[in-house]
């Protein structure tokens, strides 16, 4: 569990990493929260997704992973143009620290608790635990959305070759 102080520090690191990139400066970190693992950084503008990039697992210290994912979400998410200086002050930052992944049967998926990773052949996709709530999805819609994200036809999660894994996430961000 991330302490309230470390949460604040990680959010500040994410924001500073984006700002340093915008300004062509070197990121300076003065506090170093402990831990490692998978993390996603989500950027929103006026409540709408503006970028989201993450690593499923990382051996790097959490502060390094957060800084890297924040820059990637701002400037390298292929769904969006790179963030501009004019947009910077209006974005909000959310961090999701991922648990270990575990196999799960579709009927055991708990919407709002589990994030999901679907893999089949060369296709894979991940949806964070907060996505179905934001979209108003039930379990079936969540699984269908995961198939679309994976580049697979809806219902592919039922295929015997599909591997469905779940995780939980500690989610925190700017108010």
mmCIF file of C-alpha atoms in Angstrom:
data_model
loop_
_atom_site.group_PDB
_atom_site.id
_atom_site.type_symbol
_atom_site.label_atom_id
_atom_site.label_comp_id
_atom_site.label_asym_id
_atom_site.label_seq_id
_atom_site.Cartn_x
_atom_site.Cartn_y
_atom_site.Cartn_z
ATOM 1 C CA UNK A 1 0.000 0.000 0.000
ATOM 2 C CA UNK A 2 1.293 3.409 -0.934
ATOM 3 C CA UNK A 3 1.438 5.925 1.903
ATOM 4 C CA UNK A 4 -0.396 9.236 1.458
ATOM 5 C CA UNK A 5 2.986 11.006 1.340
ATOM 6 C CA UNK A 6 4.307 8.656 -1.358
ATOM 7 C CA UNK A 7 1.091 9.105 -3.351
ATOM 8 C CA UNK A 8 1.606 12.881 -3.336
ATOM 9 C CA UNK A 9 5.259 12.450 -4.260
ATOM 10 C CA UNK A 10 4.520 10.092 -7.162
ATOM 11 C CA UNK A 11 1.866 12.453 -8.550
ATOM 12 C CA UNK A 12 4.352 15.333 -8.263
ATOM 13 C CA UNK A 13 7.013 13.255 -10.044
ATOM 14 C CA UNK A 14 4.581 12.449 -12.869
ATOM 15 C CA UNK A 15 3.652 16.122 -13.310
ATOM 16 C CA UNK A 16 7.292 17.242 -13.073
ATOM 17 C CA UNK A 17 8.374 14.647 -15.656
ATOM 18 C CA UNK A 18 5.843 15.976 -18.166
ATOM 19 C CA UNK A 19 6.728 19.595 -17.453
ATOM 20 C CA UNK A 20 10.470 18.928 -17.737
ATOM 21 C CA UNK A 21 9.900 17.309 -21.131
ATOM 22 C CA UNK A 22 7.792 20.265 -22.301
ATOM 23 C CA UNK A 23 10.516 22.683 -21.195
ATOM 24 C CA UNK A 24 13.438 20.624 -22.502
ATOM 25 C CA UNK A 25 14.804 20.335 -18.969
ATOM 26 C CA UNK A 26 16.233 17.458 -16.947
ATOM 27 C CA UNK A 27 13.864 15.952 -14.387
ATOM 28 C CA UNK A 28 15.051 16.506 -10.837
ATOM 29 C CA UNK A 29 13.709 14.156 -8.194
ATOM 30 C CA UNK A 30 14.318 14.943 -4.535
ATOM 31 C CA UNK A 31 12.179 12.243 -2.880
ATOM 32 C CA UNK A 32 12.350 8.575 -3.763
ATOM 33 C CA UNK A 33 9.307 6.456 -2.817
ATOM 34 C CA UNK A 34 10.206 2.805 -2.392
ATOM 35 C CA UNK A 35 8.833 -0.145 -4.265
ATOM 36 C CA UNK A 36 8.564 -1.368 -7.826
ATOM 37 C CA UNK A 37 6.034 -3.148 -9.982
ATOM 38 C CA UNK A 38 3.505 -2.511 -12.687
ATOM 39 C CA UNK A 39 2.113 0.981 -13.049
ATOM 40 C CA UNK A 40 -0.076 2.946 -15.447
ATOM 41 C CA UNK A 41 -0.285 6.718 -15.692
ATOM 42 C CA UNK A 42 -3.547 8.150 -17.004
ATOM 43 C CA UNK A 43 -3.987 11.738 -18.140
ATOM 44 C CA UNK A 44 -7.413 13.344 -18.398
ATOM 45 C CA UNK A 45 -8.497 16.691 -19.752
ATOM 46 C CA UNK A 46 -11.921 17.945 -18.670
ATOM 47 C CA UNK A 47 -12.719 14.426 -17.466
ATOM 48 C CA UNK A 48 -11.895 12.819 -20.819
ATOM 49 C CA UNK A 49 -9.009 10.473 -21.500
ATOM 50 C CA UNK A 50 -5.978 12.330 -22.885
ATOM 51 C CA UNK A 51 -3.360 9.581 -22.576
ATOM 52 C CA UNK A 52 -2.693 6.339 -20.735
ATOM 53 C CA UNK A 53 0.476 4.271 -20.854
ATOM 54 C CA UNK A 54 1.875 1.709 -18.458
ATOM 55 C CA UNK A 55 4.068 -1.274 -17.748
ATOM 56 C CA UNK A 56 2.593 -4.542 -16.528
ATOM 57 C CA UNK A 57 5.703 -5.242 -14.466
ATOM 58 C CA UNK A 58 8.888 -3.356 -13.764
ATOM 59 C CA UNK A 59 11.957 -4.019 -11.690
ATOM 60 C CA UNK A 60 12.856 -0.314 -11.781
ATOM 61 C CA UNK A 61 12.083 1.790 -8.719
ATOM 62 C CA UNK A 62 8.480 3.009 -8.792
ATOM 63 C CA UNK A 63 9.465 6.680 -9.108
ATOM 64 C CA UNK A 64 11.428 5.951 -12.305
ATOM 65 C CA UNK A 65 8.578 3.937 -13.794
ATOM 66 C CA UNK A 66 6.052 6.669 -12.946
ATOM 67 C CA UNK A 67 8.233 9.362 -14.549
ATOM 68 C CA UNK A 68 8.725 7.288 -17.706
ATOM 69 C CA UNK A 69 5.042 6.344 -18.018
ATOM 70 C CA UNK A 70 3.930 9.947 -17.416
ATOM 71 C CA UNK A 71 6.134 11.154 -20.266
ATOM 72 C CA UNK A 72 4.897 8.330 -22.481
ATOM 73 C CA UNK A 73 1.229 9.043 -21.688
ATOM 74 C CA UNK A 74 1.754 12.725 -22.490
ATOM 75 C CA UNK A 75 3.843 12.412 -25.626
ATOM 76 C CA UNK A 76 3.719 8.848 -26.997
ATOM 77 C CA UNK A 77 0.161 7.513 -26.672
ATOM 78 C CA UNK A 78 -0.636 6.731 -30.333
ATOM 79 C CA UNK A 79 -4.316 7.584 -29.815
ATOM 80 C CA UNK A 80 -3.537 11.256 -29.161
ATOM 81 C CA UNK A 81 -1.250 14.004 -30.427
ATOM 82 C CA UNK A 82 1.599 14.948 -28.071
ATOM 83 C CA UNK A 83 0.513 17.085 -25.125
ATOM 84 C CA UNK A 84 1.137 20.798 -25.608
ATOM 85 C CA UNK A 85 2.237 23.440 -23.133
ATOM 86 C CA UNK A 86 -1.235 25.045 -23.453
ATOM 87 C CA UNK A 87 -2.884 21.797 -22.308
ATOM 88 C CA UNK A 88 -0.494 21.086 -19.446
ATOM 89 C CA UNK A 89 -2.251 23.047 -16.690
ATOM 90 C CA UNK A 90 -5.641 21.553 -17.535
ATOM 91 C CA UNK A 91 -4.687 17.874 -17.317
ATOM 92 C CA UNK A 92 -5.242 15.726 -14.257
ATOM 93 C CA UNK A 93 -2.986 12.795 -13.466
ATOM 94 C CA UNK A 94 -4.022 9.391 -12.128
ATOM 95 C CA UNK A 95 -1.651 6.582 -11.188
ATOM 96 C CA UNK A 96 -2.617 2.903 -11.003
ATOM 97 C CA UNK A 97 -0.204 0.603 -9.146
ATOM 98 C CA UNK A 98 -0.900 -2.941 -10.253
ATOM 99 C CA UNK A 99 -0.970 -6.077 -8.127
ATOM 100 C CA UNK A 100 0.414 -9.379 -9.328
ATOM 101 C CA UNK A 101 -1.606 -10.988 -12.136
ATOM 102 C CA UNK A 102 -3.594 -14.172 -11.500
ATOM 103 C CA UNK A 103 -5.707 -16.488 -13.677
ATOM 104 C CA UNK A 104 -9.446 -15.887 -13.415
ATOM 105 C CA UNK A 105 -12.596 -17.411 -14.867
ATOM 106 C CA UNK A 106 -14.891 -14.889 -16.552
ATOM 107 C CA UNK A 107 -17.727 -15.623 -14.128
ATOM 108 C CA UNK A 108 -15.471 -14.639 -11.200
ATOM 109 C CA UNK A 109 -14.618 -11.182 -12.561
ATOM 110 C CA UNK A 110 -15.767 -8.450 -10.173
ATOM 111 C CA UNK A 111 -16.468 -5.206 -12.022
ATOM 112 C CA UNK A 112 -14.826 -2.290 -10.234
ATOM 113 C CA UNK A 113 -12.341 -4.544 -8.428
ATOM 114 C CA UNK A 114 -10.539 -6.450 -11.147
ATOM 115 C CA UNK A 115 -8.539 -5.182 -14.072
ATOM 116 C CA UNK A 116 -8.158 -7.702 -16.865
ATOM 117 C CA UNK A 117 -5.512 -8.882 -19.292
ATOM 118 C CA UNK A 118 -6.614 -11.018 -22.243
ATOM 119 C CA UNK A 119 -4.065 -12.857 -24.386
ATOM 120 C CA UNK A 120 -4.732 -15.054 -27.392
ATOM 121 C CA UNK A 121 -2.184 -15.796 -30.073
ATOM 122 C CA UNK A 122 -0.434 -12.571 -31.024
ATOM 123 C CA UNK A 123 -3.212 -10.433 -29.541
ATOM 124 C CA UNK A 124 -3.395 -9.023 -26.043
ATOM 125 C CA UNK A 125 -5.092 -6.152 -24.295
ATOM 126 C CA UNK A 126 -5.516 -4.743 -20.821
ATOM 127 C CA UNK A 127 -8.229 -2.699 -19.159
ATOM 128 C CA UNK A 128 -7.722 -1.118 -15.745
ATOM 129 C CA UNK A 129 -10.247 -1.815 -12.946
ATOM 130 C CA UNK A 130 -11.717 1.701 -13.131
ATOM 131 C CA UNK A 131 -12.588 1.504 -16.862
ATOM 132 C CA UNK A 132 -15.886 -0.437 -16.648
ATOM 133 C CA UNK A 133 -17.194 1.945 -13.985
ATOM 134 C CA UNK A 134 -16.275 4.974 -16.083
ATOM 135 C CA UNK A 135 -17.991 3.398 -19.097
ATOM 136 C CA UNK A 136 -21.032 2.065 -17.208
ATOM 137 C CA UNK A 137 -20.226 -1.518 -18.203
ATOM 138 C CA UNK A 138 -21.406 -4.739 -16.592
ATOM 139 C CA UNK A 139 -19.225 -7.875 -16.637
ATOM 140 C CA UNK A 140 -20.214 -8.904 -20.176
ATOM 141 C CA UNK A 141 -19.597 -5.416 -21.574
ATOM 142 C CA UNK A 142 -16.248 -5.325 -19.723
ATOM 143 C CA UNK A 143 -15.177 -8.614 -21.324
ATOM 144 C CA UNK A 144 -16.400 -7.466 -24.751
ATOM 145 C CA UNK A 145 -14.518 -4.178 -24.380
ATOM 146 C CA UNK A 146 -11.418 -6.141 -23.431
ATOM 147 C CA UNK A 147 -11.749 -8.212 -26.614
ATOM 148 C CA UNK A 148 -11.985 -5.027 -28.713
ATOM 149 C CA UNK A 149 -8.952 -3.569 -26.927
ATOM 150 C CA UNK A 150 -7.094 -6.808 -27.699
ATOM 151 C CA UNK A 151 -7.959 -6.603 -31.397
ATOM 152 C CA UNK A 152 -10.123 -9.706 -31.117
ATOM 153 C CA UNK A 153 -13.781 -10.316 -31.979
ATOM 154 C CA UNK A 154 -16.247 -9.888 -29.117
ATOM 155 C CA UNK A 155 -16.711 -13.132 -27.236
ATOM 156 C CA UNK A 156 -13.111 -14.228 -27.818
ATOM 157 C CA UNK A 157 -12.634 -14.429 -24.055
ATOM 158 C CA UNK A 158 -14.726 -17.634 -24.226
ATOM 159 C CA UNK A 159 -12.259 -19.288 -26.643
ATOM 160 C CA UNK A 160 -10.351 -22.151 -25.015
ATOM 161 C CA UNK A 161 -7.076 -20.675 -26.323
ATOM 162 C CA UNK A 162 -7.724 -17.323 -24.655
ATOM 163 C CA UNK A 163 -5.860 -16.613 -21.411
ATOM 164 C CA UNK A 164 -7.732 -14.338 -19.016
ATOM 165 C CA UNK A 165 -5.823 -12.863 -16.094
ATOM 166 C CA UNK A 166 -6.943 -10.410 -13.439
ATOM 167 C CA UNK A 167 -5.249 -7.935 -11.160
ATOM 168 C CA UNK A 168 -6.235 -5.234 -8.748
ATOM 169 C CA UNK A 169 -4.892 -1.715 -8.683
ATOM 170 C CA UNK A 170 -4.287 0.952 -6.125
ATOM 171 C CA UNK A 171 -5.568 4.043 -7.921
ATOM 172 C CA UNK A 172 -4.804 7.598 -6.831
ATOM 173 C CA UNK A 173 -4.544 10.948 -8.481
ATOM 174 C CA UNK A 174 -5.011 14.657 -8.395
ATOM 175 C CA UNK A 175 -8.296 15.919 -7.017
#
